[in-house]
Coordinates of C-alpha atoms and ligand atoms in Angstrom, one line a residue:
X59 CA -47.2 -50.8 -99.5
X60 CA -50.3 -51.7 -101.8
X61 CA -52.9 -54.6 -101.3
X62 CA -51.4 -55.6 -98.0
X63 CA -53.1 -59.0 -96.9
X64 CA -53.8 -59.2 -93.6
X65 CA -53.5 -62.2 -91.7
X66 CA -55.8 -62.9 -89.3
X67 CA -53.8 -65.2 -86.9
X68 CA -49.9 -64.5 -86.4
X69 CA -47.7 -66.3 -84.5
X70 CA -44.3 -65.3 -83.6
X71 CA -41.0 -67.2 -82.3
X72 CA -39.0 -64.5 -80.9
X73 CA -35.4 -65.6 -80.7
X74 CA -32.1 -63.5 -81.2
X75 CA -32.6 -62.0 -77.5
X76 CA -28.9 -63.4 -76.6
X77 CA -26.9 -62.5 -79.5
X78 CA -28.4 -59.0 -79.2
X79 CA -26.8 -58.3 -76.3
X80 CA -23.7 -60.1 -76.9
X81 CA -23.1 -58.2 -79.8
X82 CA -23.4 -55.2 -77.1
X83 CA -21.5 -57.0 -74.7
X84 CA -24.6 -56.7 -72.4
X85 CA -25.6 -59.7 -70.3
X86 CA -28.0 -61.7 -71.5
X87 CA -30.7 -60.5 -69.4
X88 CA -30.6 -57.3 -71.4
X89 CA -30.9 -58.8 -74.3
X90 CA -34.4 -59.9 -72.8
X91 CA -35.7 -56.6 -71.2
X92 CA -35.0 -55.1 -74.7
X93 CA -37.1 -57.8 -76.4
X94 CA -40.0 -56.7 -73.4
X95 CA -40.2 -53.5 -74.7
X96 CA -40.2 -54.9 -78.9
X97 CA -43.6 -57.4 -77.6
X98 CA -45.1 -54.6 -76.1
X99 CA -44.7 -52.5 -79.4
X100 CA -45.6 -55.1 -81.4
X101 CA -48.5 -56.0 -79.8
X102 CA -49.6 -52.7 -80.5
X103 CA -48.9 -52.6 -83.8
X104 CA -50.6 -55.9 -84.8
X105 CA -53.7 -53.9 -83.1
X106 CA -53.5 -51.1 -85.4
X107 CA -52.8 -53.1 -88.5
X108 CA -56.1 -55.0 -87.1
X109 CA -54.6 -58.8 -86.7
X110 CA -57.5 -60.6 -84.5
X111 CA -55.3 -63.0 -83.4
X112 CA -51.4 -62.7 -82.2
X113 CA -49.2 -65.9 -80.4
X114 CA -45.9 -65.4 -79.0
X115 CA -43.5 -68.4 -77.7
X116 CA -41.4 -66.4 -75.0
X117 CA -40.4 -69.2 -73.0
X118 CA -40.2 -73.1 -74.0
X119 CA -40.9 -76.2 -71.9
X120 CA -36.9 -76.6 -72.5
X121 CA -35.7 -73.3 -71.8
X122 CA -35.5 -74.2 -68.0
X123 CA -32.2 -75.8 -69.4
X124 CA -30.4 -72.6 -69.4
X125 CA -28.5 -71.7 -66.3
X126 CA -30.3 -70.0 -63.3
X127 CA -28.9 -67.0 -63.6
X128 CA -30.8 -66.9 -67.3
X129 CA -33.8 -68.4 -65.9
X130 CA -33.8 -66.2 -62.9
X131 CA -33.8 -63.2 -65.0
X132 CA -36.1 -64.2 -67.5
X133 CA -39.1 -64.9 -64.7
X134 CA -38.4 -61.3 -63.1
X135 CA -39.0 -60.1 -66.4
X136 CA -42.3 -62.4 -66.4
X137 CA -43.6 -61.0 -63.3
X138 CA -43.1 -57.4 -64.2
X139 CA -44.5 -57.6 -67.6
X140 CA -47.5 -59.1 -66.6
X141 CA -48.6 -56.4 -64.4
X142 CA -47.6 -54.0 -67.3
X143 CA -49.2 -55.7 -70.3
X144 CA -52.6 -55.5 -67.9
X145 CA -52.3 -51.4 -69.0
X146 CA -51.0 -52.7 -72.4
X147 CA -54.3 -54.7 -73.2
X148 CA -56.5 -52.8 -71.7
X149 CA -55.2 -49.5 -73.1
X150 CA -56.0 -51.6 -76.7
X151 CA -59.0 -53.4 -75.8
X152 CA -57.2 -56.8 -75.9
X153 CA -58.2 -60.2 -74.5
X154 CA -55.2 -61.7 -72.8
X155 CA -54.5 -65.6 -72.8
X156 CA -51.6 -67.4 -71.6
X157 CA -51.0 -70.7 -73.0
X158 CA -48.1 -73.9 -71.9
X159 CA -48.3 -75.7 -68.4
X160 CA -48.5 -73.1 -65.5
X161 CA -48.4 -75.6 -63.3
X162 CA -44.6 -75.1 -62.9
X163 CA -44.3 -71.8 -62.6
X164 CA -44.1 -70.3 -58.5
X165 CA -47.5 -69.6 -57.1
X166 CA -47.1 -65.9 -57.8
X167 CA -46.0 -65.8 -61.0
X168 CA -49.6 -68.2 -61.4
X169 CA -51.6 -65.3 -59.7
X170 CA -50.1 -62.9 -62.0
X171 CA -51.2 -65.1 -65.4
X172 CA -54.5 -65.3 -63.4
X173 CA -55.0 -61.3 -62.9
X174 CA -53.8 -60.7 -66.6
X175 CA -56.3 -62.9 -68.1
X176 CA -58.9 -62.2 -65.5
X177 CA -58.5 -58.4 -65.5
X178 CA -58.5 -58.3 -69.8
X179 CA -61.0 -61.2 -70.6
X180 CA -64.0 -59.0 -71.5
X181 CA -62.0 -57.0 -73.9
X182 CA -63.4 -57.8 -77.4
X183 CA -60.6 -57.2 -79.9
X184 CA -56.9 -58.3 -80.4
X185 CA -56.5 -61.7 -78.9
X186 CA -52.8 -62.0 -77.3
X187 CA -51.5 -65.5 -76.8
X188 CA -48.7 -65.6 -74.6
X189 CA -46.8 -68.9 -74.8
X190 CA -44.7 -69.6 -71.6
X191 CA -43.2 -73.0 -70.3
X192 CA -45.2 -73.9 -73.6
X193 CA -44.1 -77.2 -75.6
X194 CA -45.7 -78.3 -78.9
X195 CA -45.0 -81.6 -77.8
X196 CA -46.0 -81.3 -73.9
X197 CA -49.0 -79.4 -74.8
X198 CA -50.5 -82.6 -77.0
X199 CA -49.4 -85.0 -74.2
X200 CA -51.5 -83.2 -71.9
X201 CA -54.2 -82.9 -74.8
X202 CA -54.3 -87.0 -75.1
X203 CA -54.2 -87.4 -70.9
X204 CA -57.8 -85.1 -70.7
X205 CA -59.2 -87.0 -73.7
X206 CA -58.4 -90.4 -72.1
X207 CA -59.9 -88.9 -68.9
X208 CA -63.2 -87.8 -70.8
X209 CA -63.3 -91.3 -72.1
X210 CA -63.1 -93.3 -69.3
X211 CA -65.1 -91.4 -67.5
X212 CA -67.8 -91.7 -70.3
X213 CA -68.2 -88.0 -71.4
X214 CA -66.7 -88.4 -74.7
X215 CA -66.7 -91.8 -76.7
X216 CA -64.0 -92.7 -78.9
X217 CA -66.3 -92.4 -82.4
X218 CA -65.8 -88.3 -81.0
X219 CA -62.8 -88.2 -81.5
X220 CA -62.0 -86.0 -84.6
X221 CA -59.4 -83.3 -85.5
X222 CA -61.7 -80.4 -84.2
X223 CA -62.1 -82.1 -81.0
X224 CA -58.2 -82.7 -81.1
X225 CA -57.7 -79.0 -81.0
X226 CA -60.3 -78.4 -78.8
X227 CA -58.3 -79.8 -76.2
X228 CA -54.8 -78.1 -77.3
X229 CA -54.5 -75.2 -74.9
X230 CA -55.5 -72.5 -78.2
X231 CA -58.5 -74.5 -78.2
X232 CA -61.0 -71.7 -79.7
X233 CA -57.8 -69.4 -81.0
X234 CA -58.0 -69.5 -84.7
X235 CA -54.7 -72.1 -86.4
X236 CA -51.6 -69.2 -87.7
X237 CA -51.9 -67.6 -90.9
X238 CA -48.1 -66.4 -90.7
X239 CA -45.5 -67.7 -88.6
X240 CA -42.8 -65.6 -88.0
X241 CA -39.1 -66.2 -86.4
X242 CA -36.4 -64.0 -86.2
X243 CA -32.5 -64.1 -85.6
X244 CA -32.7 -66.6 -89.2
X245 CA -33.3 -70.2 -87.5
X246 CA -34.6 -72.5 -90.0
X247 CA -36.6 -74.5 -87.4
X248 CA -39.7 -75.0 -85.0
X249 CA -38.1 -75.9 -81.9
X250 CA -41.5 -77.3 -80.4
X251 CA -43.7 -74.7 -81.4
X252 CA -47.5 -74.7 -82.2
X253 CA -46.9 -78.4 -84.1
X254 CA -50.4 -79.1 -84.6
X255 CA -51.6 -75.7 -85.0
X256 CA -49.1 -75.0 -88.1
X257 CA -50.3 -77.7 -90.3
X258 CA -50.6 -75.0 -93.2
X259 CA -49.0 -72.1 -92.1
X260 CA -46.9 -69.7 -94.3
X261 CA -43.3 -69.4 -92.6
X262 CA -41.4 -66.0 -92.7
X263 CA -37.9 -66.1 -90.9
X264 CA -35.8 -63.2 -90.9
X265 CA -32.1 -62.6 -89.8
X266 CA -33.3 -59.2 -87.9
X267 CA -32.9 -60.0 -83.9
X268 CA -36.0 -59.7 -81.7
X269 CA -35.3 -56.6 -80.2
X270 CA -34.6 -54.8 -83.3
X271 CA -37.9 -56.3 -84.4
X272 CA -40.1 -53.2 -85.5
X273 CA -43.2 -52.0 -87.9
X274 CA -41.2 -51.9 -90.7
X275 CA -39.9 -55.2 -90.0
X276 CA -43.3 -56.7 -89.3
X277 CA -45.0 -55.0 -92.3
X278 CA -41.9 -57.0 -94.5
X279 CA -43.6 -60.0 -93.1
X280 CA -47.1 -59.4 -93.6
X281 CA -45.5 -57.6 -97.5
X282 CA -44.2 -61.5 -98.0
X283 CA -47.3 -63.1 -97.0
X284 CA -49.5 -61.2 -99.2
X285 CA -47.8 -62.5 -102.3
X286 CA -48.4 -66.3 -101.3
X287 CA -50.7 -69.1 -102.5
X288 CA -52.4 -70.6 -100.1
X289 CA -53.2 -74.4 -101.5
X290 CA -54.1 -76.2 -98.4
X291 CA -53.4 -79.4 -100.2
X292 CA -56.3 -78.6 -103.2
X293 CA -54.7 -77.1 -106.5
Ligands
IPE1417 C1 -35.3 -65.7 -77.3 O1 -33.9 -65.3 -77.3 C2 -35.9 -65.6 -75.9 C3 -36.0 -67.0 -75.3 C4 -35.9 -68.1 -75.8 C5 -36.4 -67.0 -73.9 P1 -32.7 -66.2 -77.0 O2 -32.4 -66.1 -75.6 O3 -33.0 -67.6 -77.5 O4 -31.6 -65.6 -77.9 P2 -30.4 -66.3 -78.7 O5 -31.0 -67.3 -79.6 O6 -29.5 -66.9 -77.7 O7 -29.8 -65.2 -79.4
IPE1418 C1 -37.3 -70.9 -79.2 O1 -36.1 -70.3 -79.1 C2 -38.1 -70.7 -77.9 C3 -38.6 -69.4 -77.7 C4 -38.5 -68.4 -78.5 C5 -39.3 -69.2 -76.5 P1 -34.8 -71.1 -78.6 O2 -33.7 -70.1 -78.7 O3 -35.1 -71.7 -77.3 O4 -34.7 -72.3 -79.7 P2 -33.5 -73.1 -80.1 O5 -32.8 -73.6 -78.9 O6 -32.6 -72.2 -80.9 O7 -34.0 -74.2 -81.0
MG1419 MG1 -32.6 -68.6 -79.2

């Protein structure tokens, strides 16, 4: 493929998990541990293809709706690919951020966020957003409640308060807005993600499943967003 355009910021909604492994008559769990191993590679690959900046929404603020079993399974997952995306981000010199409200997560599952970030924050390359209990909506609720804060207590005055400083106080405060947002498994929707930080993103959804998300698939992506026109409102 000629005259790829790299973006610079991708974000990713990876959905299609569950119908992956129902069309294998696997539990849904599986479905999950397969799409593990697709974020690992396609962290990777977004490395190589020299993205700076990479956001994945792998658990909403309303997934806890889905019944324990589900849950259950999705947060062993979470603690055992935490400890393996350390080697992941290291091994390709990425910076590790975690982004949503850890606050309701169990205390260990908070250390582990805490050693990821802690044990990969030097690295100077790839930025990897990872976007769990994470809520478009919750995340500007808690935006507004630290503003208010800053205002009463007289660090920031209201004639501050501008769209930078907005998204200063999202949690991707210095994480550059998505160039490309991709879904897979065909949803036409957001469901809650990044809704400030899309404001002029280029969407990309695909039928393919996340777990059978691969390089060829993301190149397709990257093919289709190298043909737009970005107009950001000007002509
Ligand atoms: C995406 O896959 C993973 C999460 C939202 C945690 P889904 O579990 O939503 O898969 P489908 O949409 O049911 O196929
Ligand atoms: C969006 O997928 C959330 C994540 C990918 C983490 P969902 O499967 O939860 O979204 P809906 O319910 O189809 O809108
Ligand atoms: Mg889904």
């Amino acid at each position: 493929m000629e005259n790829l355009v790299i973006p610079k910021s991708i974000a990713i909604i990876l959905d299609g998990n569950g119908r992956w492994a129902k069309k294998r008559n696997l539990p849904r769990a599986m479905g999950h541990k397969a799409g593990c191993e697709t974020l690992e590679k396609t962290v990777e690959d977004c490395v190589r293809l020299g993205v700076e900046c990479l956001t994945v929404y792998a658990f909403s603020t309303e997934n806890w709706k889905r019944s324990a079993i589900e849950v259950g399974a999705l947060m062993k997952l979470l603690r055992f690919y935490m400890v393996k995306l350390i080697d992941v981000a290291n091994r390709n010199n990425v910076k590790a951020v975690m982004i949503g409200d850890e606050s309701r997560f169990e205390p260990d599952i908070r250390k582990g966020i805490r050693k990821l970030t802690e044990a990969t924050k030097n690295n100077t390359g790839m930025v990897f957003a990872f976007a769990i209990n994470y809520g478009g909506r919750d995340e500007i609720k808690r935006a507004v409640e630290n503003i208010v804060d800053d205002v009463e207590s007289g660090k920031l005055s209201k004639e501050n308060i501008s769209e930078e400083l907005i998204s200063s106080y999202l949690d991707t405060n210095d994480l550059p807005d998505p160039d490309l947002l991709i879904r897979t498994s065909g949803e036409l929707r957001v469901s809650n993600f990044l809704l400030w930080q899309i404001a002029y993103s280029e969407f990309y959804i695909t039928d393919t499943l996340w777990p059978d998300f691969d390089k060829e698939e993301l190149l397709k992506a990257i093919e289709s967003y190298s043909h737009r026109q970005r107009r950001f409102g000007g002509r």
